[in-house]
mmCIF file with all atom_site columns, C-alpha atoms in Angstrom:
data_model
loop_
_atom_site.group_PDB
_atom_site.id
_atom_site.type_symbol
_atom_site.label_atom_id
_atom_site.label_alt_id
_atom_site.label_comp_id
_atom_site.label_asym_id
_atom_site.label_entity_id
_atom_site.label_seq_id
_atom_site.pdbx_PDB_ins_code
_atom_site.Cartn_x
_atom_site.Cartn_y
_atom_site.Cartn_z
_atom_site.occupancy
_atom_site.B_iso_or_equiv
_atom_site.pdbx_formal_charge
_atom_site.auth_seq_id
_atom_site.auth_comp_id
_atom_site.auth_asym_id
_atom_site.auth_atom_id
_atom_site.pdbx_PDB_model_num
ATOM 1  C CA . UNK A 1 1  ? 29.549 120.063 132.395 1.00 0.00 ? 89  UNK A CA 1
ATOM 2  C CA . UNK A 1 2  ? 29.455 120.303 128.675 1.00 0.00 ? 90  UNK A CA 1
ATOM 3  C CA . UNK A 1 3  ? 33.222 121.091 128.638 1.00 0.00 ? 91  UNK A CA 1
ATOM 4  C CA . UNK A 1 4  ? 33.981 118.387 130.688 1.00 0.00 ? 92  UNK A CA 1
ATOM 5  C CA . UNK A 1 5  ? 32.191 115.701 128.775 1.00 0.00 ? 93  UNK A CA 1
ATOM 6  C CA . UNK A 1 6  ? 33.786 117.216 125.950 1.00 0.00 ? 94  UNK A CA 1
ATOM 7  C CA . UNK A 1 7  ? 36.749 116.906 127.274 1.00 0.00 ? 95  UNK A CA 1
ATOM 8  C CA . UNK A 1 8  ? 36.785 113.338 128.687 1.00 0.00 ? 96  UNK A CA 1
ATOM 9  C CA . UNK A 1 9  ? 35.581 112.351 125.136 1.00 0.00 ? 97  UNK A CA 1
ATOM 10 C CA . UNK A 1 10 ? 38.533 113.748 123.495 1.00 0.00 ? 98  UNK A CA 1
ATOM 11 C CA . UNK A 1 11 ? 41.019 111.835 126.056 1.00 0.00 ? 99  UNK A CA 1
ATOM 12 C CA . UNK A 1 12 ? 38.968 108.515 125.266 1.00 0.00 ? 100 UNK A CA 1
ATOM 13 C CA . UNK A 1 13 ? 37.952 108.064 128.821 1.00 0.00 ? 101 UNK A CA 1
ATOM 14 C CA . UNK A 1 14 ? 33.417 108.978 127.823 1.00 0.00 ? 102 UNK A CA 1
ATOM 15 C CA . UNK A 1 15 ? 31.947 105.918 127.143 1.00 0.00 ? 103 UNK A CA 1
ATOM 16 C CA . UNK A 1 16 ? 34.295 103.922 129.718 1.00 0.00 ? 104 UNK A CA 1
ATOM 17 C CA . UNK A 1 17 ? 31.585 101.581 130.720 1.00 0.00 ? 105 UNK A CA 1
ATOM 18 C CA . UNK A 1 18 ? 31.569 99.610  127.410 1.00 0.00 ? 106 UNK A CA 1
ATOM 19 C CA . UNK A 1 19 ? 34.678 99.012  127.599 1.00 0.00 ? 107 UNK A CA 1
ATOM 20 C CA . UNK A 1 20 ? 34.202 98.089  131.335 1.00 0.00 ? 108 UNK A CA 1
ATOM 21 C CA . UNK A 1 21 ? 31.383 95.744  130.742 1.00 0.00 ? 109 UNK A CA 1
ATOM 22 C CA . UNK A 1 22 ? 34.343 93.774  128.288 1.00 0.00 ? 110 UNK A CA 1
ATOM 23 C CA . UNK A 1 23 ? 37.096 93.772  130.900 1.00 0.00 ? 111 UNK A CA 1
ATOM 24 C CA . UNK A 1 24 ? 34.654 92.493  133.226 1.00 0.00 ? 112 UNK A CA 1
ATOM 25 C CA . UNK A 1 25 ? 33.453 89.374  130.790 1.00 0.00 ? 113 UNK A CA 1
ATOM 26 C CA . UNK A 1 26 ? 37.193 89.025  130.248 1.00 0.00 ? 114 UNK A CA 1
ATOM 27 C CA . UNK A 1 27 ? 37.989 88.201  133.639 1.00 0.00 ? 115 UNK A CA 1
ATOM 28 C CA . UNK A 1 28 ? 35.112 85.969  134.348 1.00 0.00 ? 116 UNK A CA 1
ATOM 29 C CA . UNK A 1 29 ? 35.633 84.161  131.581 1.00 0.00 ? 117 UNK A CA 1
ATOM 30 C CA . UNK A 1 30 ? 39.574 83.654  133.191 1.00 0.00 ? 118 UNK A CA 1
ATOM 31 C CA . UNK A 1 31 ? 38.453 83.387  136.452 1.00 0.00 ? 119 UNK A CA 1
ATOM 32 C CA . UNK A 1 32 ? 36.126 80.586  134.815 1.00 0.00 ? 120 UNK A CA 1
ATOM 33 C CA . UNK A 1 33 ? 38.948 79.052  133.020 1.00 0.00 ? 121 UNK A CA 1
ATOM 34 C CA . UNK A 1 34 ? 40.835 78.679  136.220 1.00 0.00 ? 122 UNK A CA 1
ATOM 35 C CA . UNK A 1 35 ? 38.499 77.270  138.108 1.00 0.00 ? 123 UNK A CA 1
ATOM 36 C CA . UNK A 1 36 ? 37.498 74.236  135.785 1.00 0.00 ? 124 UNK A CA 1
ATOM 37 C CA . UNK A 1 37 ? 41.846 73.496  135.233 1.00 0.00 ? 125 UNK A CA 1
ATOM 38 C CA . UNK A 1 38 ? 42.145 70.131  136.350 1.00 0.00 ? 126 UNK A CA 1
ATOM 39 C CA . UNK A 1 39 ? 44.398 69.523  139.783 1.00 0.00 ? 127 UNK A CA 1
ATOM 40 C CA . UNK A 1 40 ? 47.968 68.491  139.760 1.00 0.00 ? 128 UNK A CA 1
ATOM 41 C CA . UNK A 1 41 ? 48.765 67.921  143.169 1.00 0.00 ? 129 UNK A CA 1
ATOM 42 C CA . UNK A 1 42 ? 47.040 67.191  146.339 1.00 0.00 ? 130 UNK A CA 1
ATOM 43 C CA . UNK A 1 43 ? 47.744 66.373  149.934 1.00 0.00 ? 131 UNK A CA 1
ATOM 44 C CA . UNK A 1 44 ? 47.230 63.311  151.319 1.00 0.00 ? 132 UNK A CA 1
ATOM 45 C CA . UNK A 1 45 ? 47.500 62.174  155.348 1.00 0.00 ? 133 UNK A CA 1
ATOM 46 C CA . UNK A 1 46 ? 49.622 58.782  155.885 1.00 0.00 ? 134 UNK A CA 1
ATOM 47 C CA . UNK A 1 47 ? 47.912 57.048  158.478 1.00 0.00 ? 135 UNK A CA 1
ATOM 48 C CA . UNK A 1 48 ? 49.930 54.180  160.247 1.00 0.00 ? 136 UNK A CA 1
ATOM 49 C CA . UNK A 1 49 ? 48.383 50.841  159.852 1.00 0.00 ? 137 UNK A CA 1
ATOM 50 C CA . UNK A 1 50 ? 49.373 49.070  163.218 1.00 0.00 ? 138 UNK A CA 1
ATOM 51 C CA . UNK A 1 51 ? 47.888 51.913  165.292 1.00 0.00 ? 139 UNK A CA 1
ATOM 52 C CA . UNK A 1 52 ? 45.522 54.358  163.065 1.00 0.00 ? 140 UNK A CA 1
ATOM 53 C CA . UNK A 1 53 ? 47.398 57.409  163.773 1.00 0.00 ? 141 UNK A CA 1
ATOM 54 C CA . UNK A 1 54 ? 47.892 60.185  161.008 1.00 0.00 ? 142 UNK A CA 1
ATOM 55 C CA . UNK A 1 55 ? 51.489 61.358  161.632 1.00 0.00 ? 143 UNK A CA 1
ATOM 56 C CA . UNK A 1 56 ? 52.413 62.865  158.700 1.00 0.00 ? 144 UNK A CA 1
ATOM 57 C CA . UNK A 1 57 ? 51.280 64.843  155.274 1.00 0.00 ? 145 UNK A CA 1
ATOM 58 C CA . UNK A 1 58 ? 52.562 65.157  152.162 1.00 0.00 ? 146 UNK A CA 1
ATOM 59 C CA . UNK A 1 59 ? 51.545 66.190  148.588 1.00 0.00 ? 147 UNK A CA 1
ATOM 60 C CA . UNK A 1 60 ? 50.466 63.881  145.815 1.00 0.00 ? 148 UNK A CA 1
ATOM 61 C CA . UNK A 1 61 ? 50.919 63.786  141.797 1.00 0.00 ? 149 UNK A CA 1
ATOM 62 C CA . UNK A 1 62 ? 47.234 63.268  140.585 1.00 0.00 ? 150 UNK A CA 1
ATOM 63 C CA . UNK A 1 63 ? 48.601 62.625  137.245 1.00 0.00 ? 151 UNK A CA 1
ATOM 64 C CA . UNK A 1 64 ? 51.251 60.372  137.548 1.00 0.00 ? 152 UNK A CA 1
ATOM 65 C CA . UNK A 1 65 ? 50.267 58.171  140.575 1.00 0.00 ? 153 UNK A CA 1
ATOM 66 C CA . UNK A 1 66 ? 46.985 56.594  140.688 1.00 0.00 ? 154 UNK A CA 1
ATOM 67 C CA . UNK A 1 67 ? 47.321 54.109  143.294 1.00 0.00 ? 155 UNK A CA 1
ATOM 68 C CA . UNK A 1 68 ? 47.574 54.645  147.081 1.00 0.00 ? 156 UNK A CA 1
ATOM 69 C CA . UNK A 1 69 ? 51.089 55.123  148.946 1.00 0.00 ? 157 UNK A CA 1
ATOM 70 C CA . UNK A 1 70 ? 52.316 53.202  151.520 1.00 0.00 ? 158 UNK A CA 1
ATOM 71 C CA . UNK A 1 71 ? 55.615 53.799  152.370 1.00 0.00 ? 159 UNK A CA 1
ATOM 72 C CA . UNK A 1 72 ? 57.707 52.984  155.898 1.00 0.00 ? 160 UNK A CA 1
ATOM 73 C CA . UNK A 1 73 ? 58.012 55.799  158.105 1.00 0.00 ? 161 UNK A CA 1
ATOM 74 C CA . UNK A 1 74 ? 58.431 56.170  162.143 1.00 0.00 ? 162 UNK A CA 1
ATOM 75 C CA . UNK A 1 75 ? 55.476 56.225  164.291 1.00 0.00 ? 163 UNK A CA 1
ATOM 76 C CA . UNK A 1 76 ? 55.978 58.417  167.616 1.00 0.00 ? 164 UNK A CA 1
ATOM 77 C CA . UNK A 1 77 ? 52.984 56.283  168.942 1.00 0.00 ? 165 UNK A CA 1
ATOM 78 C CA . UNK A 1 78 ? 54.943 52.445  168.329 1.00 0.00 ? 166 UNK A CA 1
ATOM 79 C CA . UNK A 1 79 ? 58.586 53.432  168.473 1.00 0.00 ? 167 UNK A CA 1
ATOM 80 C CA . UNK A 1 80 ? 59.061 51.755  165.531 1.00 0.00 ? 168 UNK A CA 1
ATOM 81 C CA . UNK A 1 81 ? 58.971 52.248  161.676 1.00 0.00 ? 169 UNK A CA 1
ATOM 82 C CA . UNK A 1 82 ? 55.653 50.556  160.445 1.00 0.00 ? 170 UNK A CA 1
ATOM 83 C CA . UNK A 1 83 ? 53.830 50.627  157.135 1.00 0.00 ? 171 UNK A CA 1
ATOM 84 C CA . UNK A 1 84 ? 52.051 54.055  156.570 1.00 0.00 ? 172 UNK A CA 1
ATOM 85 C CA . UNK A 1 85 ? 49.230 54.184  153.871 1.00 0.00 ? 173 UNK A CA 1
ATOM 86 C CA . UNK A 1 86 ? 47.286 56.800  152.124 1.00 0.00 ? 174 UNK A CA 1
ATOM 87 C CA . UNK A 1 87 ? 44.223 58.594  153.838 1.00 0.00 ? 175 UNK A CA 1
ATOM 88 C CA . UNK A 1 88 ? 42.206 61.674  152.784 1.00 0.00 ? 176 UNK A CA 1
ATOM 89 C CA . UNK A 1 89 ? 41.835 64.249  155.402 1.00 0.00 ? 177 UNK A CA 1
ATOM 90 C CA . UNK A 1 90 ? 37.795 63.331  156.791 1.00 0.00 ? 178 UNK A CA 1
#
């Protein structure tokens, strides 16, 4: 055992966990990092507003657009294009 320790010593690999303990805070503190990044997009369900039906998704720009959309699409429920506005998922 002696010759072994010596030997991981001289290949720098004895005393590993130090420099394990550092990865380790490294990553967390990335992982961390990641977590707390603020959003860019999200997905949002347009719900028709004659009949209340969510027919279709799409993503969102947080940054850029703060108000709701509302756009014209075709509801499979009317037959007819209507105005579709912004829902979150419930």
């Amino acid at each position: 055992r002696t010759k072994r320790s010596s030997v991981l010593t001289d290949r720098g690999q004895a005393g590993s966990s130090s420099r394990r303990i550092e990865r380790f805070r490294v990553l967390t503190e990335l992982v961390a990092r990641i977590e707390m990044a603020e959003k860019k997009r999200d997905y949002v369900w347009l719900e028709c507003s004659s009949c209340g039906e969510r027919n279709y998704r799409t993503q969102k720009n947080l940054r850029k657009t703060d108000h709701k959309l509302e756009l014209r699409k075709y509801c499979p429920r009317e037959r007819k294009h209507t105005l579709h506005k912004e829902s979150r998922k419930k």
